[in-house]
Amino acid sequence: MNNNCIENIINLLASAYSIIMIEHYMILLLIIKARNNVNLQDQLLNLVRDHLDKEKRLIETARLNDCVSNDLANTIGEFISNIDNGLLMVSDPEFVSSYISNFTDALRIIAKYMVNHEELASRVMTELQRVVRDGVKILM
C-alpha cells in the first residue's frame, strides 16, 4: 500500500472520530431526550439529515477505491447505501408526515436506523484502522 493511501485513510479516520462518531452519540442522546421534549423533536430530523449529508461528502472525498480490499470496499459500499437510505427516509414526504402526526413511531424508526447505522460505521472504522496498522507495519 502506498503512502497516499495510508494518508487518505488516516485523514478519514481522524475526521470520522472527531465528527462522525461524536455526532452519532449526540443524535442517539437527542433521540432519548426527544421522547419527552417537544422542542427537540423539531431539531432531530434536520440534525440526522445534516449528519448523513456530512458523512456522505466525507466518505466520497476520501478517495479510498484503490486503497482497500474488495471486502472492505463492499463494506464501505454498504455503509454508503445505508447513508443513502437514511437520506431518503428523512426526506420522504410520507415519513415527514408520520414524523409530525405520530412522532413516537417515527422516533422508533429513526432510533433503529441510527443504531444500525452506528454499528455499520464502527465496522468500517475498525477495518480502516486495521489497514492503517498493517500499512505502517510494512514501513517498519
CSV table of N, CA and C in Angstrom, one decimal:
chain,number,residue,atom,x,y,z
A,1,MET,N,0.9,-1.2,0.0
A,1,MET,CA,0.0,0.0,0.0
A,1,MET,C,0.9,1.2,0.0
A,2,ASN,N,0.5,2.2,-0.8
A,2,ASN,CA,1.3,3.4,-0.9
A,2,ASN,C,1.0,4.4,0.2
A,3,ASN,N,1.9,5.4,0.4
A,3,ASN,CA,1.8,6.3,1.5
A,3,ASN,C,0.5,7.2,1.3
A,4,ASN,N,0.2,7.5,0.0
A,4,ASN,CA,-1.0,8.4,-0.2
A,4,ASN,C,-2.3,7.7,0.3
A,5,CYS,N,-2.3,6.3,0.1
A,5,CYS,CA,-3.5,5.6,0.6
A,5,CYS,C,-3.6,5.6,2.2
A,6,ILE,N,-2.4,5.4,2.8
A,6,ILE,CA,-2.4,5.4,4.2
A,6,ILE,C,-2.8,6.8,4.7
A,7,GLU,N,-2.3,7.9,4.1
A,7,GLU,CA,-2.6,9.2,4.5
A,7,GLU,C,-4.1,9.5,4.3
A,8,ASN,N,-4.7,9.1,3.2
A,8,ASN,CA,-6.1,9.3,3.0
A,8,ASN,C,-7.0,8.6,4.0
A,9,ILE,N,-6.6,7.4,4.4
A,9,ILE,CA,-7.3,6.6,5.4
A,9,ILE,C,-7.2,7.3,6.8
A,10,ILE,N,-5.9,7.7,7.1
A,10,ILE,CA,-5.7,8.3,8.4
A,10,ILE,C,-6.6,9.6,8.5
A,11,ASN,N,-6.6,10.4,7.4
A,11,ASN,CA,-7.4,11.6,7.4
A,11,ASN,C,-8.9,11.3,7.5
A,12,LEU,N,-9.3,10.3,6.9
A,12,LEU,CA,-10.7,9.9,7.0
A,12,LEU,C,-11.0,9.5,8.5
A,13,LEU,N,-10.1,8.7,9.0
A,13,LEU,CA,-10.3,8.2,10.4
A,13,LEU,C,-10.3,9.4,11.4
A,14,ALA,N,-9.4,10.3,11.2
A,14,ALA,CA,-9.4,11.5,12.1
A,14,ALA,C,-10.7,12.3,12.0
A,15,SER,N,-11.1,12.5,10.8
A,15,SER,CA,-12.4,13.2,10.6
A,15,SER,C,-13.6,12.4,11.2
A,16,ALA,N,-13.5,11.1,10.9
A,16,ALA,CA,-14.6,10.3,11.4
A,16,ALA,C,-14.7,10.3,12.9
A,17,TYR,N,-13.6,10.2,13.5
A,17,TYR,CA,-13.7,10.2,15.0
A,17,TYR,C,-14.0,11.5,15.6
A,18,SER,N,-13.5,12.6,15.0
A,18,SER,CA,-13.7,13.9,15.5
A,18,SER,C,-15.1,14.5,15.2
A,19,ILE,N,-15.7,14.0,14.1
A,19,ILE,CA,-17.0,14.5,13.7
A,19,ILE,C,-18.1,13.4,13.7
A,20,ILE,N,-17.9,12.4,12.9
A,20,ILE,CA,-19.0,11.4,12.7
A,20,ILE,C,-19.3,10.6,13.9
A,21,MET,N,-18.4,10.1,14.6
A,21,MET,CA,-18.7,9.2,15.7
A,21,MET,C,-19.3,10.0,16.9
A,22,ILE,N,-18.8,11.2,17.1
A,22,ILE,CA,-19.3,12.1,18.1
A,22,ILE,C,-20.8,12.4,17.8
A,23,GLU,N,-21.0,12.8,16.5
A,23,GLU,CA,-22.4,13.1,16.1
A,23,GLU,C,-23.3,11.9,16.3
A,24,HIS,N,-22.9,10.7,16.1
A,24,HIS,CA,-23.7,9.5,16.2
A,24,HIS,C,-24.3,9.5,17.7
A,25,TYR,N,-23.4,9.7,18.6
A,25,TYR,CA,-23.8,9.6,20.0
A,25,TYR,C,-24.6,10.8,20.4
A,26,MET,N,-24.3,12.0,19.8
A,26,MET,CA,-25.2,13.2,20.0
A,26,MET,C,-26.6,12.9,19.5
A,27,ILE,N,-26.7,12.3,18.3
A,27,ILE,CA,-28.0,12.0,17.8
A,27,ILE,C,-28.7,11.0,18.6
A,28,LEU,N,-28.0,9.9,19.1
A,28,LEU,CA,-28.7,8.9,19.9
A,28,LEU,C,-29.1,9.6,21.2
A,29,LEU,N,-28.4,10.5,21.8
A,29,LEU,CA,-28.8,11.2,23.0
A,29,LEU,C,-30.0,12.0,22.7
A,30,LEU,N,-30.0,12.7,21.6
A,30,LEU,CA,-31.2,13.5,21.2
A,30,LEU,C,-32.4,12.7,21.0
A,31,ILE,N,-32.3,11.5,20.5
A,31,ILE,CA,-33.4,10.6,20.3
A,31,ILE,C,-34.0,10.3,21.7
A,32,ILE,N,-33.1,10.0,22.7
A,32,ILE,CA,-33.6,9.6,24.0
A,32,ILE,C,-34.3,10.8,24.6
A,33,LYS,N,-33.7,12.0,24.5
A,33,LYS,CA,-34.3,13.2,25.1
A,33,LYS,C,-35.6,13.7,24.4
A,34,ALA,N,-35.6,13.5,23.1
A,34,ALA,CA,-36.8,14.0,22.3
A,34,ALA,C,-38.1,13.3,22.6
A,35,ARG,N,-38.0,12.1,23.2
A,35,ARG,CA,-39.2,11.4,23.6
A,35,ARG,C,-40.1,12.3,24.5
A,36,ASN,N,-39.4,13.1,25.3
A,36,ASN,CA,-40.1,13.8,26.4
A,36,ASN,C,-40.0,15.3,26.2
A,37,ASN,N,-39.4,15.8,25.1
A,37,ASN,CA,-39.2,17.2,24.9
A,37,ASN,C,-39.6,17.6,23.5
A,38,VAL,N,-40.7,18.3,23.4
A,38,VAL,CA,-41.3,18.7,22.0
A,38,VAL,C,-40.3,19.6,21.3
A,39,ASN,N,-39.6,20.5,22.0
A,39,ASN,CA,-38.6,21.4,21.4
A,39,ASN,C,-37.5,20.7,20.7
A,40,LEU,N,-37.1,19.5,21.1
A,40,LEU,CA,-36.1,18.8,20.5
A,40,LEU,C,-36.6,18.0,19.3
A,41,GLN,N,-37.8,17.8,19.2
A,41,GLN,CA,-38.4,17.0,18.1
A,41,GLN,C,-38.1,17.7,16.7
A,42,ASP,N,-38.2,19.0,16.7
A,42,ASP,CA,-38.0,19.8,15.5
A,42,ASP,C,-36.6,19.7,15.0
A,43,GLN,N,-35.7,19.6,16.0
A,43,GLN,CA,-34.2,19.6,15.7
A,43,GLN,C,-33.8,18.2,15.1
A,44,LEU,N,-34.4,17.2,15.6
A,44,LEU,CA,-33.9,15.8,15.4
A,44,LEU,C,-33.8,15.5,13.9
A,45,LEU,N,-34.9,15.7,13.2
A,45,LEU,CA,-34.9,15.3,11.7
A,45,LEU,C,-33.8,16.0,10.9
A,46,ASN,N,-33.7,17.3,11.2
A,46,ASN,CA,-32.7,18.1,10.5
A,46,ASN,C,-31.3,17.7,10.9
A,47,LEU,N,-31.1,17.4,12.1
A,47,LEU,CA,-29.8,17.0,12.6
A,47,LEU,C,-29.4,15.7,11.9
A,48,VAL,N,-30.3,14.7,11.8
A,48,VAL,CA,-30.0,13.5,11.2
A,48,VAL,C,-29.7,13.7,9.7
A,49,ARG,N,-30.5,14.5,9.0
A,49,ARG,CA,-30.2,14.8,7.6
A,49,ARG,C,-28.9,15.5,7.4
A,50,ASP,N,-28.6,16.5,8.2
A,50,ASP,CA,-27.3,17.2,8.0
A,50,ASP,C,-26.1,16.3,8.3
A,51,HIS,N,-26.3,15.4,9.3
A,51,HIS,CA,-25.2,14.5,9.7
A,51,HIS,C,-25.0,13.5,8.5
A,52,LEU,N,-26.0,12.9,7.9
A,52,LEU,CA,-25.8,12.0,6.8
A,52,LEU,C,-25.2,12.7,5.6
A,53,ASP,N,-25.6,13.9,5.3
A,53,ASP,CA,-25.0,14.6,4.2
A,53,ASP,C,-23.5,14.8,4.4
A,54,LYS,N,-23.2,15.2,5.7
A,54,LYS,CA,-21.8,15.4,6.0
A,54,LYS,C,-21.0,14.1,5.9
A,55,GLU,N,-21.5,13.0,6.3
A,55,GLU,CA,-20.9,11.7,6.2
A,55,GLU,C,-20.6,11.3,4.8
A,56,LYS,N,-21.7,11.5,4.0
A,56,LYS,CA,-21.6,11.1,2.6
A,56,LYS,C,-20.5,11.9,1.9
A,57,ARG,N,-20.4,13.2,2.1
A,57,ARG,CA,-19.4,14.0,1.5
A,57,ARG,C,-18.0,13.6,2.0
A,58,LEU,N,-17.9,13.3,3.2
A,58,LEU,CA,-16.6,12.9,3.8
A,58,LEU,C,-16.1,11.6,3.2
A,59,ILE,N,-16.9,10.7,3.1
A,59,ILE,CA,-16.5,9.4,2.5
A,59,ILE,C,-16.3,9.5,1.0
A,60,GLU,N,-17.1,10.2,0.3
A,60,GLU,CA,-16.9,10.3,-1.1
A,60,GLU,C,-15.6,11.1,-1.5
A,61,THR,N,-15.2,12.0,-0.6
A,61,THR,CA,-13.9,12.7,-0.9
A,61,THR,C,-12.7,12.0,-0.4
A,62,ALA,N,-12.8,10.9,0.3
A,62,ALA,CA,-11.7,10.2,0.9
A,62,ALA,C,-10.8,9.5,-0.2
A,63,ARG,N,-11.3,9.2,-1.3
A,63,ARG,CA,-10.6,8.5,-2.4
A,63,ARG,C,-9.9,7.2,-1.9
A,64,LEU,N,-10.8,6.3,-1.5
A,64,LEU,CA,-10.3,5.0,-0.9
A,64,LEU,C,-10.3,3.9,-1.9
A,65,ASN,N,-10.9,4.1,-3.1
A,65,ASN,CA,-11.1,3.0,-4.0
A,65,ASN,C,-9.9,2.1,-4.3
A,66,ASP,N,-8.8,2.7,-4.5
A,66,ASP,CA,-7.6,1.9,-4.8
A,66,ASP,C,-6.8,1.5,-3.6
A,67,CYS,N,-7.3,1.8,-2.4
A,67,CYS,CA,-6.5,1.6,-1.2
A,67,CYS,C,-7.0,0.5,-0.3
A,68,VAL,N,-8.1,-0.1,-0.6
A,68,VAL,CA,-8.7,-1.1,0.3
A,68,VAL,C,-9.0,-2.4,-0.5
A,69,SER,N,-9.2,-3.4,0.2
A,69,SER,CA,-9.5,-4.7,-0.4
A,69,SER,C,-11.0,-4.7,-0.9
A,70,ASN,N,-11.3,-5.7,-1.7
A,70,ASN,CA,-12.7,-5.8,-2.2
A,70,ASN,C,-13.7,-5.9,-1.1
A,71,ASP,N,-13.3,-6.7,-0.1
A,71,ASP,CA,-14.2,-6.9,1.1
A,71,ASP,C,-14.5,-5.6,1.8
A,72,LEU,N,-13.4,-4.8,2.0
A,72,LEU,CA,-13.6,-3.6,2.7
A,72,LEU,C,-14.4,-2.6,1.8
A,73,ALA,N,-14.1,-2.6,0.5
A,73,ALA,CA,-14.8,-1.7,-0.4
A,73,ALA,C,-16.3,-2.1,-0.4
A,74,ASN,N,-16.6,-3.3,-0.3
A,74,ASN,CA,-18.0,-3.7,-0.2
A,74,ASN,C,-18.7,-3.2,1.0
A,75,THR,N,-17.9,-3.3,2.2
A,75,THR,CA,-18.4,-2.8,3.4
A,75,THR,C,-18.6,-1.3,3.4
A,76,ILE,N,-17.7,-0.6,2.8
A,76,ILE,CA,-17.8,0.8,2.6
A,76,ILE,C,-19.0,1.1,1.7
A,77,GLY,N,-19.2,0.3,0.6
A,77,GLY,CA,-20.4,0.5,-0.3
A,77,GLY,C,-21.7,0.3,0.5
A,78,GLU,N,-21.7,-0.7,1.4
A,78,GLU,CA,-22.9,-1.0,2.2
A,78,GLU,C,-23.2,0.2,3.1
A,79,PHE,N,-22.1,0.8,3.6
A,79,PHE,CA,-22.3,2.0,4.5
A,79,PHE,C,-22.8,3.2,3.7
A,80,ILE,N,-22.3,3.4,2.5
A,80,ILE,CA,-22.8,4.5,1.7
A,80,ILE,C,-24.3,4.2,1.3
A,81,SER,N,-24.6,3.0,1.0
A,81,SER,CA,-26.0,2.6,0.7
A,81,SER,C,-26.9,2.9,2.0
A,82,ASN,N,-26.4,2.6,3.1
A,82,ASN,CA,-27.1,2.9,4.4
A,82,ASN,C,-27.3,4.4,4.5
A,83,ILE,N,-26.3,5.2,4.2
A,83,ILE,CA,-26.4,6.6,4.3
A,83,ILE,C,-27.5,7.1,3.3
A,84,ASP,N,-27.4,6.6,2.1
A,84,ASP,CA,-28.4,7.0,1.1
A,84,ASP,C,-29.8,6.6,1.5
A,85,ASN,N,-30.0,5.4,2.1
A,85,ASN,CA,-31.3,5.0,2.6
A,85,ASN,C,-31.8,5.9,3.7
A,86,GLY,N,-30.9,6.3,4.6
A,86,GLY,CA,-31.3,7.3,5.6
A,86,GLY,C,-31.7,8.6,5.1
A,87,LEU,N,-30.9,9.1,4.1
A,87,LEU,CA,-31.3,10.4,3.5
A,87,LEU,C,-32.6,10.3,2.8
A,88,LEU,N,-32.9,9.2,2.1
A,88,LEU,CA,-34.2,9.0,1.5
A,88,LEU,C,-35.3,9.0,2.6
A,89,MET,N,-35.0,8.3,3.7
A,89,MET,CA,-36.0,8.2,4.7
A,89,MET,C,-36.4,9.6,5.3
A,90,VAL,N,-35.4,10.3,5.7
A,90,VAL,CA,-35.7,11.6,6.3
A,90,VAL,C,-36.2,12.7,5.4
A,91,SER,N,-36.1,12.4,4.1
A,91,SER,CA,-36.6,13.4,3.1
A,91,SER,C,-37.9,12.9,2.5
A,92,ASP,N,-38.3,11.7,2.8
A,92,ASP,CA,-39.6,11.2,2.2
A,92,ASP,C,-40.8,11.9,2.8
A,93,PRO,N,-41.6,12.5,2.0
A,93,PRO,CA,-42.8,13.3,2.5
A,93,PRO,C,-43.7,12.4,3.4
A,94,GLU,N,-43.8,11.2,3.1
A,94,GLU,CA,-44.7,10.3,3.9
A,94,GLU,C,-44.1,10.1,5.3
A,95,PHE,N,-42.7,10.0,5.4
A,95,PHE,CA,-42.1,9.8,6.7
A,95,PHE,C,-42.2,11.1,7.4
A,96,VAL,N,-42.0,12.2,6.8
A,96,VAL,CA,-42.1,13.5,7.4
A,96,VAL,C,-43.5,13.7,8.0
A,97,SER,N,-44.5,13.4,7.2
A,97,SER,CA,-45.8,13.5,7.7
A,97,SER,C,-46.1,12.6,8.9
A,98,SER,N,-45.5,11.4,8.9
A,98,SER,CA,-45.6,10.5,10.0
A,98,SER,C,-44.9,11.0,11.2
A,99,TYR,N,-43.8,11.6,10.9
A,99,TYR,CA,-43.0,12.2,12.0
A,99,TYR,C,-43.8,13.3,12.7
A,100,ILE,N,-44.5,14.1,12.0
A,100,ILE,CA,-45.3,15.1,12.6
A,100,ILE,C,-46.6,14.6,13.3
A,101,SER,N,-47.2,13.6,12.6
A,101,SER,CA,-48.5,13.1,13.2
A,101,SER,C,-48.3,12.0,14.2
A,102,ASN,N,-47.3,11.2,14.1
A,102,ASN,CA,-47.1,10.1,15.1
A,102,ASN,C,-45.6,10.1,15.4
A,103,PHE,N,-45.2,11.0,16.2
A,103,PHE,CA,-43.7,11.2,16.5
A,103,PHE,C,-43.1,9.9,17.1
A,104,THR,N,-43.9,9.3,18.0
A,104,THR,CA,-43.3,8.1,18.8
A,104,THR,C,-42.9,7.0,17.8
A,105,ASP,N,-43.8,6.7,16.8
A,105,ASP,CA,-43.4,5.6,15.9
A,105,ASP,C,-42.3,6.0,15.0
A,106,ALA,N,-42.3,7.3,14.5
A,106,ALA,CA,-41.2,7.8,13.7
A,106,ALA,C,-39.9,7.8,14.5
A,107,LEU,N,-40.0,8.1,15.7
A,107,LEU,CA,-38.8,8.1,16.6
A,107,LEU,C,-38.2,6.7,16.7
A,108,ARG,N,-39.0,5.7,16.8
A,108,ARG,CA,-38.6,4.3,16.9
A,108,ARG,C,-37.9,3.9,15.6
A,109,ILE,N,-38.4,4.4,14.4
A,109,ILE,CA,-37.8,4.1,13.1
A,109,ILE,C,-36.4,4.8,13.1
A,110,ILE,N,-36.3,6.0,13.5
A,110,ILE,CA,-35.1,6.7,13.4
A,110,ILE,C,-34.1,6.1,14.4
A,111,ALA,N,-34.5,5.7,15.6
A,111,ALA,CA,-33.6,5.1,16.6
A,111,ALA,C,-33.1,3.8,16.0
A,112,LYS,N,-33.9,2.9,15.4
A,112,LYS,CA,-33.5,1.7,14.9
A,112,LYS,C,-32.5,1.9,13.7
A,113,TYR,N,-32.8,2.9,12.9
A,113,TYR,CA,-31.9,3.2,11.8
A,113,TYR,C,-30.5,3.7,12.3
A,114,MET,N,-30.5,4.6,13.3
A,114,MET,CA,-29.3,5.1,13.8
A,114,MET,C,-28.4,4.1,14.5
A,115,VAL,N,-29.0,3.2,15.2
A,115,VAL,CA,-28.3,2.1,15.9
A,115,VAL,C,-27.6,1.2,14.8
A,116,ASN,N,-28.4,0.8,13.8
A,116,ASN,CA,-27.8,0.0,12.7
A,116,ASN,C,-26.7,0.8,12.0
A,117,HIS,N,-27.0,2.1,11.7
A,117,HIS,CA,-26.0,3.0,11.1
A,117,HIS,C,-24.7,3.1,11.9
A,118,GLU,N,-24.8,3.2,13.2
A,118,GLU,CA,-23.6,3.4,14.0
A,118,GLU,C,-22.8,2.1,14.0
A,119,GLU,N,-23.5,1.0,14.1
A,119,GLU,CA,-22.8,-0.3,14.1
A,119,GLU,C,-22.1,-0.5,12.8
A,120,LEU,N,-22.7,-0.2,11.7
A,120,LEU,CA,-22.0,-0.3,10.4
A,120,LEU,C,-20.8,0.7,10.3
A,121,ALA,N,-21.0,1.9,10.8
A,121,ALA,CA,-19.9,2.9,10.8
A,121,ALA,C,-18.7,2.4,11.6
A,122,SER,N,-19.0,1.8,12.8
A,122,SER,CA,-18.0,1.3,13.6
A,122,SER,C,-17.2,0.1,12.9
A,123,ARG,N,-18.0,-0.7,12.2
A,123,ARG,CA,-17.3,-1.8,11.5
A,123,ARG,C,-16.4,-1.3,10.4
A,124,VAL,N,-16.8,-0.2,9.7
A,124,VAL,CA,-15.9,0.4,8.7
A,124,VAL,C,-14.7,1.0,9.3
A,125,MET,N,-14.9,1.7,10.4
A,125,MET,CA,-13.8,2.4,11.1
A,125,MET,C,-12.8,1.3,11.6
A,126,THR,N,-13.3,0.3,12.2
A,126,THR,CA,-12.4,-0.8,12.7
A,126,THR,C,-11.5,-1.4,11.6
A,127,GLU,N,-12.2,-1.7,10.5
A,127,GLU,CA,-11.4,-2.2,9.3
A,127,GLU,C,-10.4,-1.2,8.8
A,128,LEU,N,-10.8,0.0,8.7
A,128,LEU,CA,-9.8,1.1,8.2
A,128,LEU,C,-8.6,1.2,9.2
A,129,GLN,N,-8.9,1.1,10.5
A,129,GLN,CA,-7.8,1.1,11.5
A,129,GLN,C,-6.8,0.0,11.2
A,130,ARG,N,-7.4,-1.2,11.0
A,130,ARG,CA,-6.6,-2.4,10.7
A,130,ARG,C,-5.7,-2.2,9.5
A,131,VAL,N,-6.2,-1.6,8.4
A,131,VAL,CA,-5.5,-1.3,7.2
A,131,VAL,C,-4.3,-0.3,7.5
A,132,VAL,N,-4.6,0.7,8.3
A,132,VAL,CA,-3.5,1.7,8.7
A,132,VAL,C,-2.4,0.9,9.5
A,133,ARG,N,-2.8,0.2,10.5
A,133,ARG,CA,-1.8,-0.6,11.3
A,133,ARG,C,-1.0,-1.5,10.4
A,134,ASP,N,-1.6,-2.2,9.5
A,134,ASP,CA,-0.9,-3.1,8.6
A,134,ASP,C,0.1,-2.3,7.7
A,135,GLY,N,-0.4,-1.2,7.2
A,135,GLY,CA,0.4,-0.3,6.3
A,135,GLY,C,1.6,0.3,7.0
A,136,VAL,N,1.4,0.7,8.2
A,136,VAL,CA,2.5,1.3,9.0
A,136,VAL,C,3.5,0.2,9.4
A,137,LYS,N,3.0,-1.0,9.7
A,137,LYS,CA,4.0,-2.1,10.0
A,137,LYS,C,4.9,-2.5,8.8
A,138,ILE,N,4.4,-2.3,7.6
A,138,ILE,CA,5.2,-2.6,6.4
A,138,ILE,C,6.3,-1.6,6.3
A,139,LEU,N,6.1,-0.4,6.8
A,139,LEU,CA,7.1,0.7,6.7
A,139,LEU,C,8.2,0.5,7.8
A,140,MET,N,8.0,-0.4,8.8
A,140,MET,CA,9.0,-0.6,9.8
A,140,MET,C,10.1,-1.5,9.4
